[in-house]
XYZ file of C-alpha atoms in Angstrom:
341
model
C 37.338 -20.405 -24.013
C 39.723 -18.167 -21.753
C 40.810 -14.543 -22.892
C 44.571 -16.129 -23.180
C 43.165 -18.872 -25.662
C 41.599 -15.750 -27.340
C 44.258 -13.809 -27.779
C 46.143 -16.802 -29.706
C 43.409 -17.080 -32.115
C 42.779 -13.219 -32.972
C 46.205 -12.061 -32.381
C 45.780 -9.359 -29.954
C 47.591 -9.614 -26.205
C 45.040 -10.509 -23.717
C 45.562 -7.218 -21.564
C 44.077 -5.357 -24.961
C 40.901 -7.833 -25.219
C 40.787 -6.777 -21.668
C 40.852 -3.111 -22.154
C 37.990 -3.430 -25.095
C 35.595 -5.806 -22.737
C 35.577 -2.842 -20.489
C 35.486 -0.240 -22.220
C 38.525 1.487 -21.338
C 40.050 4.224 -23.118
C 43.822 3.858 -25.340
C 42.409 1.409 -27.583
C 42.110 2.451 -31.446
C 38.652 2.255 -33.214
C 40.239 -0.632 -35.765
C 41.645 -2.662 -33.132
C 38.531 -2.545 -30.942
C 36.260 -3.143 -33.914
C 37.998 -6.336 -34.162
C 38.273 -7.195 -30.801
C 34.449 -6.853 -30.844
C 34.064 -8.804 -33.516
C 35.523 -11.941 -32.573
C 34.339 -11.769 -29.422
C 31.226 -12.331 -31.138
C 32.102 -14.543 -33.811
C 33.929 -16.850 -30.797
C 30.974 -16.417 -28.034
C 33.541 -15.370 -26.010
C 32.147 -14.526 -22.376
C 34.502 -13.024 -19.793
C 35.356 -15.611 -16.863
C 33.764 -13.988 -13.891
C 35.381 -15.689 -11.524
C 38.749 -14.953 -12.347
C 37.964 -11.464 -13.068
C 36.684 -11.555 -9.421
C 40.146 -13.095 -8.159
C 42.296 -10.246 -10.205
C 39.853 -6.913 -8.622
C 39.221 -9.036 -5.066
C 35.416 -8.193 -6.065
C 32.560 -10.424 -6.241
C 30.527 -7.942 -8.293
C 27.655 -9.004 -5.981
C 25.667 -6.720 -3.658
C 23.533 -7.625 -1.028
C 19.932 -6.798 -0.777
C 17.989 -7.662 3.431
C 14.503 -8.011 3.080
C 12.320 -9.470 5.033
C 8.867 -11.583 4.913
C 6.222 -9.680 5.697
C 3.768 -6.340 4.652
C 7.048 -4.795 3.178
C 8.158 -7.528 1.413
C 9.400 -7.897 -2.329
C 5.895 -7.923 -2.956
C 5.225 -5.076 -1.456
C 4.341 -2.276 -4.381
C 6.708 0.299 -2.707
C 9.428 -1.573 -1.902
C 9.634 -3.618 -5.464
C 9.813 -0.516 -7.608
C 12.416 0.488 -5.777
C 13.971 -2.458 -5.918
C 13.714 -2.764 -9.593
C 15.307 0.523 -10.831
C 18.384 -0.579 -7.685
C 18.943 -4.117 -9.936
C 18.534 -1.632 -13.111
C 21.366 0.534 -11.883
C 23.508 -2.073 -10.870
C 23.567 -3.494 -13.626
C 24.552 -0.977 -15.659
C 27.711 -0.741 -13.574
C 28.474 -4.506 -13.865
C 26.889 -5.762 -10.699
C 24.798 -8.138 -9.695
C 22.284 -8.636 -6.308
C 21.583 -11.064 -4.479
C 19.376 -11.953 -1.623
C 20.201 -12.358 2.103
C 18.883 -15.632 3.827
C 20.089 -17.295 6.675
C 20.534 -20.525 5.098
C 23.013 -21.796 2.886
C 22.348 -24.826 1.344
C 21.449 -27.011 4.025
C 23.447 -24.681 6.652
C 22.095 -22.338 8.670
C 23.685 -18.920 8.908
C 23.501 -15.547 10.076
C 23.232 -12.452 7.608
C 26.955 -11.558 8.512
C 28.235 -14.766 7.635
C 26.236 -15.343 4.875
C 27.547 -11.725 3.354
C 31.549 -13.044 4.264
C 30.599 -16.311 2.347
C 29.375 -14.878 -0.439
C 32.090 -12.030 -0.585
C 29.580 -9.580 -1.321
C 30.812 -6.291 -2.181
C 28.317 -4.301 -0.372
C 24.505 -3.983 1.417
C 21.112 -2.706 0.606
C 18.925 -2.885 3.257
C 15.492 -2.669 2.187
C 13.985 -3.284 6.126
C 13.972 -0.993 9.016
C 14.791 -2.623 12.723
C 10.793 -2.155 13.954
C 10.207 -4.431 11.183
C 12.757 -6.821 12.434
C 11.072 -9.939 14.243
C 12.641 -10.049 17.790
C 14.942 -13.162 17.226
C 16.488 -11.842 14.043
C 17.100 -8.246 16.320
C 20.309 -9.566 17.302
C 21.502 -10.438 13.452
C 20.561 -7.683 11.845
C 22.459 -5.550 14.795
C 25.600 -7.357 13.700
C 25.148 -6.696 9.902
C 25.320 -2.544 10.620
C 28.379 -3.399 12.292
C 29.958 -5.050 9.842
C 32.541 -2.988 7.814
C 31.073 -3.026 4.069
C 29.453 -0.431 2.174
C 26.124 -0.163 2.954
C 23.483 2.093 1.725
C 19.143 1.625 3.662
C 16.046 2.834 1.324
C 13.843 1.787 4.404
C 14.796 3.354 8.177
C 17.617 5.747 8.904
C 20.338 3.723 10.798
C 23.314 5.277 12.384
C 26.542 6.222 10.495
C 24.488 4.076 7.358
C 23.607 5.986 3.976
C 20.114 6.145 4.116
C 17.593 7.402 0.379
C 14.436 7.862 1.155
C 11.525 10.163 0.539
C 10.839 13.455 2.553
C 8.110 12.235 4.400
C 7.820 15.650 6.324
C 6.956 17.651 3.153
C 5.316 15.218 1.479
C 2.751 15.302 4.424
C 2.568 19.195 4.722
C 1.678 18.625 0.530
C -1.342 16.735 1.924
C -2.786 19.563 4.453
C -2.307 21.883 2.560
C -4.038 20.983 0.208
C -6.789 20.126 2.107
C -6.791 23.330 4.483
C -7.288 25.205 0.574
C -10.162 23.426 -0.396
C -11.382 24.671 3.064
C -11.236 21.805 5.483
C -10.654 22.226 9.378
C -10.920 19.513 10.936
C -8.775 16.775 9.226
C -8.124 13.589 11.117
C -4.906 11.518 9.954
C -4.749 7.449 10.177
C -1.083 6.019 10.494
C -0.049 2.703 11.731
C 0.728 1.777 15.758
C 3.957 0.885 16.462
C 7.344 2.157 15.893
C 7.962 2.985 12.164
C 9.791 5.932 11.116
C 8.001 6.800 7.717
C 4.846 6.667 9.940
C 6.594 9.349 12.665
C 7.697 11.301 10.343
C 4.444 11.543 8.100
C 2.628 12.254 11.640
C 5.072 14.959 12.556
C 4.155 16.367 8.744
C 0.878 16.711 9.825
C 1.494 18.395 13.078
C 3.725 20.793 11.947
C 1.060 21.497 9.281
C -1.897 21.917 11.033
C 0.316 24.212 13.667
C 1.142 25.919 10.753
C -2.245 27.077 9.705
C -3.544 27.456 13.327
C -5.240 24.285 13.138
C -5.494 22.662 16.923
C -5.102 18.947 16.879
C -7.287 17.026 18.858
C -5.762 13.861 19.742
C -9.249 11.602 19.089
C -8.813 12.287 15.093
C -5.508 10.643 15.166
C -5.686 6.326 14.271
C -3.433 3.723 14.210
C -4.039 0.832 12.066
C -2.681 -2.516 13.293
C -0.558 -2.667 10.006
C 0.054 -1.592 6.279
C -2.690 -3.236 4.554
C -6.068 -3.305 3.396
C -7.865 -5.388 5.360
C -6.115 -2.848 8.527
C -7.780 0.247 6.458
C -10.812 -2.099 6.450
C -10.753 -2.208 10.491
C -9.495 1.493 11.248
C -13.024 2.525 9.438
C -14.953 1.622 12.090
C -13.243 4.229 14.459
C -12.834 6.595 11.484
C -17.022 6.695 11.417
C -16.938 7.406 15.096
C -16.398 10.698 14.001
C -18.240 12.680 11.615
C -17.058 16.023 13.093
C -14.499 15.631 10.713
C -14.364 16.295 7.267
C -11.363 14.938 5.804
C -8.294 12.781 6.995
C -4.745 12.272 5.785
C -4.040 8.122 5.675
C -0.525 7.579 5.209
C 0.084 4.296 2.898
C -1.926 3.992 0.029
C -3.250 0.085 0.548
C -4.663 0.942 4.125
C -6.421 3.789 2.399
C -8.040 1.753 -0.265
C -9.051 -0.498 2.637
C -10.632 2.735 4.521
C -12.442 3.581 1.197
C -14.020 0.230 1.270
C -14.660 -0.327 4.805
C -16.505 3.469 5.087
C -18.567 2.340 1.817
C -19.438 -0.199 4.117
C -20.951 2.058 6.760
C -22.474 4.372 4.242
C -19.676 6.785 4.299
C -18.730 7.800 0.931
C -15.312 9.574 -0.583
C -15.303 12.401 -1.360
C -18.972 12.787 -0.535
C -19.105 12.750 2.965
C -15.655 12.507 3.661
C -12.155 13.880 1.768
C -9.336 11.784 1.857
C -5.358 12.004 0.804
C -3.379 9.404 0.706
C 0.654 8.906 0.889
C 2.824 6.386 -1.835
C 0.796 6.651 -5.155
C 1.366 2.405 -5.901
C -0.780 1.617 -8.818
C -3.897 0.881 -7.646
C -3.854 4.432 -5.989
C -4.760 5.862 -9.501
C -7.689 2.984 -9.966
C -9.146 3.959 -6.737
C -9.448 8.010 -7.774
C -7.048 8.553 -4.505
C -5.260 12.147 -4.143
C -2.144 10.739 -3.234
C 1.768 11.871 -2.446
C 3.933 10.006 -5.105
C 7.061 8.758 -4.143
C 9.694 9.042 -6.205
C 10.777 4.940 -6.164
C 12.741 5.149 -9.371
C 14.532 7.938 -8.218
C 15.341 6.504 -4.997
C 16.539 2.968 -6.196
C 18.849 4.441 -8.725
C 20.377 6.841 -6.067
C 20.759 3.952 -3.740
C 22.475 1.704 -6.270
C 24.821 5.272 -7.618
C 25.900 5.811 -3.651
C 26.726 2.226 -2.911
C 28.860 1.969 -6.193
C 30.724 4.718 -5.339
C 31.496 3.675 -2.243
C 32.839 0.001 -2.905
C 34.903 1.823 -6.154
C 36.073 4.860 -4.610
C 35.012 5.466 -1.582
C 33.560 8.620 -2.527
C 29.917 8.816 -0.735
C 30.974 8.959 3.166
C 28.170 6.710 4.846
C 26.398 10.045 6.768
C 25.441 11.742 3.354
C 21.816 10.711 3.501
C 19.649 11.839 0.429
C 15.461 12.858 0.977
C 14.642 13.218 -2.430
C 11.053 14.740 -3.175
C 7.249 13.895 -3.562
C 4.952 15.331 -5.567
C 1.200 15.919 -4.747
C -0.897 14.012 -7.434
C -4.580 15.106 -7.219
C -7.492 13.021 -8.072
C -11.009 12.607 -7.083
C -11.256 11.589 -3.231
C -11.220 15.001 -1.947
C -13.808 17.981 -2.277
C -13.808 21.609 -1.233
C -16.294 22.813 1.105
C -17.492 26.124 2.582
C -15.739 26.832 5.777
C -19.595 27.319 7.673
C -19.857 24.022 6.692
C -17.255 22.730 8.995
């Protein structure tokens, strides 16, 4: 049934049906009552398409993620993913995933977003995550003139939410330099990765901030963002047992440190305190201190900017958004005497 066939049956002009589907405003309580309830008693659905064709809007956004340790699987990245789809929704949109086939064709992500007449971008993947033949691609889609807002890498002129890594880390020393540790080691990933720089730069500005020299040997890069990389980075971490704590900056490698020290008869918090950086679920299982990200927050935010920018153009693309972590304390960290360092 079309709104014009509708209209004939309830006797109400299709432009006021309109007005009620949508909620707009001029439309007395009576008349939208009844509007209401024939769309009900009719299972009438609104005609996307041609709704579409009137607005030049596809109602569709966008979402670039890639295969891989930060994947949809990923704990992070599908929370925040999640409360994005929530959002949109709410406003009347939908999401959809960027591929680079169609059907039996293969495209690029720009053409694929022109096909599709997407009304604008989330990109869920920074560009050190990018594998080198998709480099090229994904340095076309930032070009391409849509609304775009990034919840993973900052990208030039691009509206990027994403935790304050830098305060999230200083959370982390501090709170170890007050239960009295000294000589805290940190384990981030090799590589390029922003959220990694930026957590390391935390913890040097930290440590400079209590007086705290850094010595270059407590500092380890995992090969990657997982467990079985925590597993590995152990071994070096045991190298060590000047040190009496260390700030790991993703959750999963941590749990992987916890094992692979348990391994070499290193305990947490025993012998060695440890923070942690994400708070995914299994953080809590594992007794981690951890720095929560906020993933609701920042999914929502992402989905609020982008709206507003394919409505009214209201966010400009520069007005990034750090929104805060919060320290959640737990049981892999102990105080000790500062002789004992």
């Amino acid at each position: 049934m079309t709104i014009h066939e509708l209209s004939k049956k309830i006797g109400y002009s299709a432009s006021t049906i309109s007005k009620v589907m949508n909620g707009y405003k001029g439309v007395s309580t009576a008349t939208r009552e009844a509007v209401l309830a024939a769309v009900k008693q009719y299972d009438f659905v609104p005609n996307i398409n041609a709704q579409s064709l009137m607005s030049k809007r596809s109602y569709m956004i966008g979402t670039l993620i890639l295969d891989g340790p930060n994947d949809i699987l990923s704990p992070h990245l599908s929370e925040i993913l999640n409360a994005f789809k929530t959002e949109c929704a709410m406003h009347g949109y939908d999401i959809t995933f960027l591929g680079n086939r169609m059907g039996k064709t293969e495209v690029t992500y720009r053409e694929h977003c022109i096909a599709r007449n997407l009304d604008g971008l989330l990109l869920a993947v920074g560009m050190e995550n990018l594998p080198s033949e998709r480099t090229e691609q994904f340095e076309e889609l930032l070009r391409l003139d849509m609304p775009k807002v990034s919840v993973e890498g900052l990208h030039k002129d691009i509206c990027t939410v994403i935790s304050d890594n830098l305060s999230g880390s200083e959370y982390a020393i501090d709170y170890l330099y007050g239960l009295g540790h000294r000589k805290i080691g940190i384990v981030t990933v090799s590589g390029k990765n922003e959220a990694s720089e930026q957590r390391l730069c935390g913890y040097r500005r930290c440590l400079k901030k209590h007086g705290i020299p850094e010595h270059p040997e407590l500092i380890f890069p995992a090969a990657m963002y997982s467990y079985e990389a925590g597993k590995e980075i152990a071994e070096a971490v045991a190298r060590h047992p000047e040190m009496t704590a260390v700030f790991c900056i993703y959750d999963e490698i941590s749990i992987g440190l916890i094992a692979g020290l348990q391994e070499r008869g290193i305990e947490v918090p025993r012998d060695l305190s440890l923070v942690s950086f994400d708070d995914i679920t299994a953080a809590q299982y594992s007794g981690l201190t951890t720095v929560r990200q906020n993933r609701e927050k920042i999914g929502t935010i992402a989905a609020r900017k982008l709206i507003a920018q394919i409505e009214d153009g209201t966010d400009t693309p520069k007005n990034n958004t750090f929104v805060d972590t919060k320290l959640v304390i737990r049981s892999s960290c102990r105080r000790i005497a500062l002789s004992d360092d």
